[in-house]
């Protein structure tokens, strides 16, 4: 059985991951801490037909979100037609006035989307979150699969599954599609970034230059890469792995020391493509997440293939009433937080905490969403020699070129705490490979 063979090689794979520097960093409260991302060798397995449904729904969702971004920074018809309230757009921290009227190359806003899903115990998949700014995580299952193949080749002789080594090919295709002429580069803020391993790994796999701010310069409305010999070469596409606010100190945060002055001017004139487009954070807002199924119907005239988790907006009086009545059975999320932070469970609060939170909720109803707690599927992991169940989600990756492309793999994250639903690496979780069966 493949399970036994993988069990026997799990420690070897983790040792190799450590040797290759497969880590993630956490920077919080002005302290940077780097740690290994624990790998569990028991894979998540998704049947071919099941993944086909996911693939259809993921493509549909990302196409709708791209149309929403184009609309919201353009004609704003979805607001005029009262499908999405304007308060949920203009009050969002992800909405950038600087992006008004700026259309990216070939109208693609989200070239790489990371969509987080969970599988309910009833077998239905639910979307928990959309990540259209700088979603990370594809590199971990890529290198883990490669190391598993080396450590246990016979496992992969006996199982018919999709080869996940084509992620770099898909990414390169997405980069080439919008390249306006010149080099392809991956822009990193440096080794102290949480996902620096991924930046360097994807650069190696795609053949793109890995660069930081000082290696790029703007001259005559063009972006150039300066090599180690001081030579300048034009850049046609930048896969940026830094946040909007740090991208260009002349347009966004003037205190940024990791961005490139005037790069946004080059982008605005269509002389370079930026992946993903600045301003995408509006589509990541957990308050806007509520409206994504409506976006699918509005822009595509289709019923959503994938459903959101049942979600309520305290912004609406009717939903606020429901949230207050069912408070103890709900999970509440701060729309501006990420990484598992800003998530609280009603039944975990003391009476005093509950009273304080409800007061905050009434004072700032736009700041929170409430969701039913989905009892999502446990996956087996190996913990201290025993196989035990733990909560797990799936980050699926959708890349956009002339058509949306769903990577037939994904990052399965799991909680190492038996009492926790929070699976994020920043909260101590681990990861698995995701096997999509090919027959």
Short mmCIF file of C-alpha atoms in Angstrom, two decimals:
data_model
loop_
_atom_site.label_atom_id
_atom_site.label_comp_id
_atom_site.label_asym_id
_atom_site.label_seq_id
_atom_site.Cartn_x
_atom_site.Cartn_y
_atom_site.Cartn_z
CA UNK A 1 0.00 0.00 0.00
CA UNK A 2 1.22 3.50 -0.85
CA UNK A 3 0.34 4.72 2.66
CA UNK A 4 2.88 2.48 4.34
CA UNK A 5 5.62 3.40 1.92
CA UNK A 6 4.97 7.09 2.41
CA UNK A 7 4.88 6.70 6.20
CA UNK A 8 8.32 5.12 6.10
CA UNK A 9 9.76 8.03 4.11
CA UNK A 10 7.98 10.93 5.83
CA UNK A 11 10.93 11.80 8.07
CA UNK A 12 13.31 11.70 5.13
CA UNK A 13 11.10 14.09 3.16
CA UNK A 14 10.90 16.52 6.08
CA UNK A 15 14.68 16.38 6.48
CA UNK A 16 15.11 17.18 2.79
CA UNK A 17 12.61 20.04 3.04
CA UNK A 18 14.66 21.46 5.90
CA UNK A 19 17.89 21.03 3.94
CA UNK A 20 16.41 22.87 0.96
CA UNK A 21 15.26 25.70 3.21
CA UNK A 22 11.55 25.16 2.67
CA UNK A 23 10.41 27.59 5.33
CA UNK A 24 7.96 30.37 5.92
CA UNK A 25 8.43 33.46 7.99
CA UNK A 26 6.11 35.23 10.40
CA UNK A 27 6.56 38.94 10.98
CA UNK A 28 4.29 40.18 13.72
CA UNK A 29 4.65 42.82 16.44
CA UNK A 30 7.98 43.89 14.90
CA UNK A 31 9.49 40.43 15.37
CA UNK A 32 10.51 38.14 12.47
CA UNK A 33 10.49 34.41 13.11
CA UNK A 34 11.33 31.80 10.49
CA UNK A 35 10.27 28.19 10.83
CA UNK A 36 9.81 24.98 8.89
CA UNK A 37 6.42 24.18 7.38
CA UNK A 38 5.67 20.65 8.68
CA UNK A 39 4.81 18.18 5.93
CA UNK A 40 2.53 15.20 6.41
CA UNK A 41 3.08 12.39 3.92
CA UNK A 42 -0.52 11.11 3.83
CA UNK A 43 -1.90 12.85 0.73
CA UNK A 44 -5.32 14.36 0.24
CA UNK A 45 -6.88 12.40 -2.62
CA UNK A 46 -9.51 13.92 -4.93
CA UNK A 47 -11.24 11.78 -7.54
CA UNK A 48 -11.07 12.84 -11.19
CA UNK A 49 -14.82 13.50 -11.51
CA UNK A 50 -14.93 15.43 -8.23
CA UNK A 51 -12.06 17.65 -9.29
CA UNK A 52 -13.75 18.30 -12.65
CA UNK A 53 -16.63 19.93 -10.76
CA UNK A 54 -14.21 21.98 -8.67
CA UNK A 55 -12.36 23.02 -11.81
CA UNK A 56 -15.53 24.24 -13.49
CA UNK A 57 -16.58 26.20 -10.41
CA UNK A 58 -13.15 27.72 -9.83
CA UNK A 59 -12.89 28.96 -13.41
CA UNK A 60 -16.37 30.46 -13.18
CA UNK A 61 -15.62 32.22 -9.92
CA UNK A 62 -12.30 33.73 -11.01
CA UNK A 63 -13.73 34.95 -14.33
CA UNK A 64 -16.55 36.69 -12.43
CA UNK A 65 -14.11 38.26 -9.96
CA UNK A 66 -11.98 39.59 -12.81
CA UNK A 67 -15.07 41.15 -14.39
CA UNK A 68 -15.98 42.66 -11.03
CA UNK A 69 -12.53 44.27 -10.69
CA UNK A 70 -12.73 45.72 -14.19
CA UNK A 71 -16.20 47.05 -13.47
CA UNK A 72 -15.48 48.48 -10.03
CA UNK A 73 -12.50 50.49 -11.27
CA UNK A 74 -14.41 51.47 -14.38
CA UNK A 75 -18.14 51.98 -14.99
CA UNK A 76 -19.25 50.60 -11.59
CA UNK A 77 -22.38 49.18 -13.14
CA UNK A 78 -22.77 46.57 -10.40
CA UNK A 79 -23.16 49.42 -7.89
CA UNK A 80 -25.54 51.36 -10.13
CA UNK A 81 -27.68 48.24 -10.48
CA UNK A 82 -27.70 47.86 -6.67
CA UNK A 83 -26.22 44.38 -6.66
CA UNK A 84 -23.35 45.45 -4.42
CA UNK A 85 -23.85 48.40 -2.01
CA UNK A 86 -21.36 51.20 -2.57
CA UNK A 87 -20.53 51.15 1.17
CA UNK A 88 -18.98 47.72 0.67
CA UNK A 89 -16.67 49.03 -2.01
CA UNK A 90 -15.53 52.46 -0.94
CA UNK A 91 -15.20 51.56 2.75
CA UNK A 92 -12.96 48.59 1.98
CA UNK A 93 -9.28 48.87 2.84
CA UNK A 94 -8.58 46.99 -0.40
CA UNK A 95 -10.18 49.61 -2.62
CA UNK A 96 -7.56 51.98 -4.07
CA UNK A 97 -8.64 55.27 -5.63
CA UNK A 98 -5.29 55.35 -7.44
CA UNK A 99 -6.51 52.43 -9.58
CA UNK A 100 -9.58 54.24 -10.87
CA UNK A 101 -9.70 54.11 -14.65
CA UNK A 102 -6.46 52.11 -14.93
CA UNK A 103 -6.92 48.96 -16.98
CA UNK A 104 -4.21 46.27 -16.92
CA UNK A 105 -2.76 44.57 -19.99
CA UNK A 106 -5.43 42.45 -21.74
CA UNK A 107 -7.95 43.30 -18.98
CA UNK A 108 -6.55 40.66 -16.63
CA UNK A 109 -6.52 41.70 -12.98
CA UNK A 110 -5.93 38.41 -11.18
CA UNK A 111 -3.34 36.32 -13.00
CA UNK A 112 -2.84 34.02 -10.01
CA UNK A 113 -5.80 33.39 -7.71
CA UNK A 114 -5.70 31.29 -4.55
CA UNK A 115 -9.18 30.10 -3.63
CA UNK A 116 -9.57 28.51 -0.18
CA UNK A 117 -12.13 25.73 0.11
CA UNK A 118 -13.26 23.17 2.64
CA UNK A 119 -15.11 19.92 2.10
CA UNK A 120 -18.08 19.43 4.37
CA UNK A 121 -18.76 16.05 5.88
CA UNK A 122 -21.74 15.86 3.52
CA UNK A 123 -19.30 15.85 0.59
CA UNK A 124 -20.13 19.40 -0.56
CA UNK A 125 -17.30 21.86 -1.14
CA UNK A 126 -17.57 25.42 0.14
CA UNK A 127 -15.45 28.45 -0.72
CA UNK A 128 -14.15 30.10 2.46
CA UNK A 129 -12.03 32.87 1.00
CA UNK A 130 -10.75 34.41 -2.23
CA UNK A 131 -7.12 35.53 -2.45
CA UNK A 132 -6.39 37.74 -5.44
CA UNK A 133 -3.55 39.94 -4.20
CA UNK A 134 -0.38 37.89 -3.67
CA UNK A 135 -1.57 34.35 -2.84
CA UNK A 136 1.23 32.02 -1.84
CA UNK A 137 1.63 28.31 -1.28
CA UNK A 138 2.00 26.59 -4.66
CA UNK A 139 5.71 25.94 -4.18
CA UNK A 140 5.22 23.72 -1.12
CA UNK A 141 3.28 20.87 -2.76
CA UNK A 142 5.48 21.24 -5.85
CA UNK A 143 8.72 20.53 -4.02
CA UNK A 144 7.12 18.05 -1.62
CA UNK A 145 5.87 15.96 -4.54
CA UNK A 146 9.32 16.05 -6.10
CA UNK A 147 11.00 14.92 -2.89
CA UNK A 148 8.38 12.22 -2.34
CA UNK A 149 9.06 10.92 -5.85
CA UNK A 150 12.76 10.71 -5.06
CA UNK A 151 12.24 9.08 -1.68
CA UNK A 152 9.52 6.63 -2.66
CA UNK A 153 9.45 6.16 -6.46
CA UNK A 154 7.44 2.94 -6.30
CA UNK A 155 4.53 4.82 -4.74
CA UNK A 156 4.09 6.82 -7.93
CA UNK A 157 4.41 3.80 -10.17
CA UNK A 158 1.23 2.34 -8.67
CA UNK A 159 -1.05 5.38 -8.48
CA UNK A 160 -2.48 7.14 -11.53
CA UNK A 161 -2.55 10.82 -10.66
CA UNK A 162 -2.10 14.20 -12.31
CA UNK A 163 1.49 15.41 -12.42
CA UNK A 164 1.74 18.68 -10.47
CA UNK A 165 5.12 19.67 -11.89
CA UNK A 166 3.41 21.77 -14.58
CA UNK A 167 2.66 24.70 -12.24
CA UNK A 168 5.76 26.51 -13.45
CA UNK A 169 4.62 25.97 -17.04
CA UNK A 170 1.20 27.45 -16.26
CA UNK A 171 2.79 30.41 -14.48
CA UNK A 172 5.17 31.01 -17.36
CA UNK A 173 2.25 30.90 -19.78
CA UNK A 174 0.39 33.50 -17.71
CA UNK A 175 3.48 35.73 -17.60
CA UNK A 176 4.21 35.42 -21.31
CA UNK A 177 0.59 36.17 -22.25
CA UNK A 178 0.71 39.68 -20.75
CA UNK A 179 4.40 40.44 -21.33
CA UNK A 180 4.57 43.70 -23.29
CA UNK A 181 8.16 43.13 -24.41
CA UNK A 182 11.19 42.38 -22.28
CA UNK A 183 12.30 40.22 -19.39
CA UNK A 184 9.99 38.45 -16.96
CA UNK A 185 10.86 39.13 -13.32
CA UNK A 186 9.59 38.05 -9.92
CA UNK A 187 9.75 40.98 -7.50
CA UNK A 188 10.49 40.02 -3.91
CA UNK A 189 10.82 42.26 -0.86
CA UNK A 190 13.71 40.06 0.26
CA UNK A 191 14.56 37.08 2.42
CA UNK A 192 12.68 38.38 5.45
CA UNK A 193 9.40 38.02 3.62
CA UNK A 194 7.18 35.16 4.84
CA UNK A 195 7.19 33.46 1.43
CA UNK A 196 10.75 34.17 0.27
CA UNK A 197 11.41 30.48 -0.35
CA UNK A 198 8.53 30.46 -2.80
CA UNK A 199 9.74 33.57 -4.61
CA UNK A 200 13.16 32.06 -5.25
CA UNK A 201 11.79 28.62 -6.10
CA UNK A 202 9.30 29.91 -8.66
CA UNK A 203 11.95 32.10 -10.25
CA UNK A 204 14.17 29.05 -10.63
CA UNK A 205 11.35 26.92 -12.04
CA UNK A 206 10.08 29.51 -14.54
CA UNK A 207 13.42 30.96 -15.60
CA UNK A 208 12.34 34.45 -14.53
CA UNK A 209 14.77 36.83 -12.84
CA UNK A 210 14.35 37.10 -9.06
CA UNK A 211 14.77 40.78 -8.27
CA UNK A 212 14.34 43.25 -5.43
CA UNK A 213 13.54 46.94 -5.68
CA UNK A 214 17.11 48.28 -6.19
CA UNK A 215 17.56 46.04 -9.25
CA UNK A 216 14.72 47.77 -11.13
CA UNK A 217 14.66 51.32 -12.40
CA UNK A 218 12.31 53.52 -14.42
CA UNK A 219 13.56 55.62 -17.33
CA UNK A 220 11.51 57.32 -20.05
CA UNK A 221 8.31 55.54 -18.97
CA UNK A 222 9.95 52.11 -19.26
CA UNK A 223 10.98 49.64 -16.58
CA UNK A 224 14.49 48.18 -16.65
CA UNK A 225 16.33 45.38 -14.89
CA UNK A 226 19.93 46.10 -13.91
CA UNK A 227 22.09 42.98 -13.91
CA UNK A 228 25.19 42.35 -11.79
CA UNK A 229 27.37 43.97 -14.47
CA UNK A 230 25.31 47.15 -14.51
CA UNK A 231 23.67 46.41 -17.85
CA UNK A 232 20.05 47.51 -18.28
CA UNK A 233 17.45 45.31 -19.95
CA UNK A 234 13.79 46.15 -20.45
CA UNK A 235 11.21 44.38 -18.27
CA UNK A 236 7.88 43.40 -19.82
CA UNK A 237 6.14 41.70 -16.91
CA UNK A 238 6.57 41.79 -13.14
CA UNK A 239 5.13 39.02 -10.98
CA UNK A 240 5.08 41.11 -7.84
CA UNK A 241 5.22 39.51 -4.44
CA UNK A 242 4.92 42.73 -2.45
CA UNK A 243 1.74 44.41 -1.28
CA UNK A 244 0.11 47.32 -3.08
CA UNK A 245 1.03 49.90 -0.50
CA UNK A 246 4.77 49.19 -0.83
CA UNK A 247 4.90 48.89 -4.62
CA UNK A 248 5.59 52.53 -5.56
CA UNK A 249 6.45 55.18 -2.97
CA UNK A 250 5.50 57.91 -5.44
CA UNK A 251 1.92 56.61 -5.71
CA UNK A 252 1.19 54.64 -2.55
CA UNK A 253 3.09 54.62 0.75
CA UNK A 254 5.85 57.26 0.50
CA UNK A 255 7.82 55.53 3.28
CA UNK A 256 8.27 52.31 1.30
CA UNK A 257 11.90 51.34 0.80
CA UNK A 258 11.22 48.08 -1.08
CA UNK A 259 9.21 49.45 -4.01
CA UNK A 260 10.21 51.10 -7.28
CA UNK A 261 9.59 54.79 -7.79
CA UNK A 262 7.28 55.49 -10.76
CA UNK A 263 6.66 51.81 -11.61
CA UNK A 264 2.95 52.54 -11.33
CA UNK A 265 3.28 55.27 -13.99
CA UNK A 266 4.87 52.73 -16.34
CA UNK A 267 2.06 50.29 -15.58
CA UNK A 268 -0.63 52.94 -16.08
CA UNK A 269 0.74 53.69 -19.56
CA UNK A 270 0.68 50.00 -20.50
CA UNK A 271 4.47 49.68 -20.73
CA UNK A 272 4.72 46.87 -18.20
CA UNK A 273 2.33 44.24 -16.88
CA UNK A 274 1.97 43.77 -13.13
CA UNK A 275 0.82 40.40 -11.79
CA UNK A 276 -1.45 40.61 -9.86
CA UNK A 277 -2.89 44.02 -10.61
CA UNK A 278 -2.79 46.70 -7.91
CA UNK A 279 -6.21 47.22 -6.36
CA UNK A 280 -7.17 43.54 -6.30
CA UNK A 281 -7.53 43.69 -2.52
CA UNK A 282 -11.12 44.86 -2.92
CA UNK A 283 -11.97 41.34 -4.19
CA UNK A 284 -10.28 39.78 -1.13
CA UNK A 285 -12.44 41.73 1.30
CA UNK A 286 -14.45 39.25 3.36
CA UNK A 287 -17.44 41.60 3.16
CA UNK A 288 -17.36 41.48 -0.66
CA UNK A 289 -16.98 37.68 -0.50
CA UNK A 290 -20.67 37.58 0.46
CA UNK A 291 -21.57 39.00 -2.97
CA UNK A 292 -19.44 36.72 -5.18
CA UNK A 293 -22.31 34.30 -6.00
CA UNK A 294 -24.33 37.37 -7.01
CA UNK A 295 -21.40 38.47 -9.20
CA UNK A 296 -21.45 35.12 -11.00
CA UNK A 297 -25.13 35.56 -11.81
CA UNK A 298 -24.74 39.25 -12.68
CA UNK A 299 -21.73 39.06 -14.98
CA UNK A 300 -22.06 35.56 -16.42
CA UNK A 301 -25.80 34.86 -16.21
CA UNK A 302 -25.01 31.49 -14.60
CA UNK A 303 -25.78 29.75 -11.35
CA UNK A 304 -22.66 29.39 -9.18
CA UNK A 305 -21.14 25.93 -9.30
CA UNK A 306 -19.39 26.47 -5.95
CA UNK A 307 -21.17 27.80 -2.90
CA UNK A 308 -19.95 30.15 -0.20
CA UNK A 309 -20.10 29.06 3.39
CA UNK A 310 -23.45 30.35 4.78
CA UNK A 311 -22.57 33.97 5.54
CA UNK A 312 -24.34 36.91 7.20
CA UNK A 313 -23.59 40.62 7.04
CA UNK A 314 -24.34 42.47 10.29
CA UNK A 315 -24.43 45.56 8.06
CA UNK A 316 -27.97 44.47 7.18
CA UNK A 317 -30.51 44.80 9.96
CA UNK A 318 -32.05 41.39 9.30
CA UNK A 319 -28.65 39.69 9.36
CA UNK A 320 -27.63 41.55 12.52
CA UNK A 321 -30.74 40.26 14.25
CA UNK A 322 -29.91 36.69 13.20
CA UNK A 323 -26.26 37.02 14.30
CA UNK A 324 -27.24 38.26 17.74
CA UNK A 325 -29.79 35.44 18.15
CA UNK A 326 -27.39 32.70 16.98
CA UNK A 327 -24.18 34.27 18.25
CA UNK A 328 -22.94 31.21 20.13
CA UNK A 329 -23.18 28.99 17.06
CA UNK A 330 -21.36 31.29 14.63
CA UNK A 331 -17.79 32.20 13.73
CA UNK A 332 -17.10 35.90 13.29
CA UNK A 333 -14.35 37.33 11.10
CA UNK A 334 -12.79 40.75 10.82
CA UNK A 335 -12.94 41.56 7.09
CA UNK A 336 -9.52 43.25 7.06
CA UNK A 337 -7.56 40.44 8.74
CA UNK A 338 -5.86 37.45 7.12
CA UNK A 339 -3.77 34.41 8.02
CA UNK A 340 -6.28 33.09 10.53
CA UNK A 341 -6.16 36.27 12.60
CA UNK A 342 -9.31 38.17 13.52
CA UNK A 343 -11.37 34.97 13.70
CA UNK A 344 -13.44 34.32 16.83
CA UNK A 345 -15.96 31.64 17.72
CA UNK A 346 -19.04 32.76 19.61
CA UNK A 347 -19.10 29.68 21.84
CA UNK A 348 -15.48 30.21 22.93
CA UNK A 349 -16.07 33.64 24.50
CA UNK A 350 -16.65 34.49 28.12
CA UNK A 351 -19.76 36.51 28.98
CA UNK A 352 -17.61 39.65 29.27
CA UNK A 353 -15.84 39.03 25.95
CA UNK A 354 -19.16 38.39 24.28
CA UNK A 355 -20.65 41.65 25.59
CA UNK A 356 -17.60 43.63 24.43
CA UNK A 357 -17.62 42.02 21.02
CA UNK A 358 -21.34 42.62 20.46
CA UNK A 359 -20.86 46.28 21.40
CA UNK A 360 -18.06 46.51 18.80
CA UNK A 361 -20.19 44.66 16.25
CA UNK A 362 -23.04 47.15 16.66
CA UNK A 363 -20.64 50.09 16.45
CA UNK A 364 -18.81 48.80 13.35
CA UNK A 365 -21.15 46.38 11.50
CA UNK A 366 -19.28 46.75 8.17
CA UNK A 367 -16.11 45.46 9.83
CA UNK A 368 -17.33 41.89 10.39
CA UNK A 369 -19.00 38.95 8.73
CA UNK A 370 -20.55 35.98 10.51
CA UNK A 371 -20.60 32.43 9.20
CA UNK A 372 -22.10 29.13 10.15
CA UNK A 373 -19.43 26.82 11.52
CA UNK A 374 -19.01 24.19 8.84
CA UNK A 375 -18.07 20.85 10.31
CA UNK A 376 -15.63 20.24 7.53
CA UNK A 377 -13.96 16.99 6.78
CA UNK A 378 -11.09 15.67 8.88
CA UNK A 379 -8.08 14.23 7.11
CA UNK A 380 -5.70 11.70 8.61
CA UNK A 381 -2.24 12.88 9.60
CA UNK A 382 0.60 11.08 11.29
CA UNK A 383 1.35 12.62 14.69
CA UNK A 384 4.00 11.15 16.96
CA UNK A 385 3.71 7.75 15.33
CA UNK A 386 -0.10 7.63 15.40
CA UNK A 387 -2.62 8.33 12.65
CA UNK A 388 -5.11 10.94 13.91
CA UNK A 389 -7.81 13.09 12.25
CA UNK A 390 -7.31 16.84 11.86
CA UNK A 391 -9.23 19.67 10.18
CA UNK A 392 -7.91 20.60 6.73
CA UNK A 393 -8.68 23.02 3.93
CA UNK A 394 -7.53 23.29 0.31
CA UNK A 395 -6.03 26.27 -1.48
CA UNK A 396 -6.70 25.80 -5.17
CA UNK A 397 -4.78 27.85 -7.72
CA UNK A 398 -6.30 29.37 -10.85
CA UNK A 399 -4.01 31.04 -13.36
CA UNK A 400 -5.19 33.32 -16.15
CA UNK A 401 -3.83 33.67 -19.67
CA UNK A 402 -6.02 33.51 -22.78
CA UNK A 403 -8.23 31.28 -20.63
CA UNK A 404 -8.47 30.36 -16.94
CA UNK A 405 -6.28 27.39 -15.99
CA UNK A 406 -6.81 25.37 -12.80
CA UNK A 407 -3.72 23.64 -11.44
CA UNK A 408 -4.54 19.98 -10.87
CA UNK A 409 -3.05 19.94 -7.41
CA UNK A 410 -3.19 22.44 -4.56
CA UNK A 411 -2.03 23.23 -1.06
CA UNK A 412 -3.81 21.21 1.61
CA UNK A 413 -3.23 22.79 5.03
CA UNK A 414 -4.18 21.10 8.28
CA UNK A 415 -4.40 22.04 11.92
CA UNK A 416 -2.03 20.26 14.27
CA UNK A 417 -4.29 21.17 17.17
CA UNK A 418 -7.09 18.58 17.58
CA UNK A 419 -9.46 21.27 18.90
CA UNK A 420 -8.82 23.91 16.24
CA UNK A 421 -10.46 24.77 12.92
CA UNK A 422 -7.63 27.21 12.07
CA UNK A 423 -5.25 25.62 9.56
CA UNK A 424 -3.02 28.55 8.57
CA UNK A 425 0.74 28.06 8.71
CA UNK A 426 1.04 31.26 10.73
CA UNK A 427 -1.13 29.58 13.36
CA UNK A 428 1.06 26.47 13.55
CA UNK A 429 -0.52 24.33 10.84
CA UNK A 430 1.16 21.88 8.50
CA UNK A 431 0.64 20.90 4.87
CA UNK A 432 0.00 17.90 2.67
CA UNK A 433 0.32 17.10 -0.99
CA UNK A 434 -2.95 17.07 -2.95
CA UNK A 435 -3.40 14.16 -5.33
CA UNK A 436 -5.86 14.56 -8.17
CA UNK A 437 -6.49 11.14 -9.67
CA UNK A 438 -6.20 10.96 -13.44
CA UNK A 439 -8.58 8.04 -13.91
#
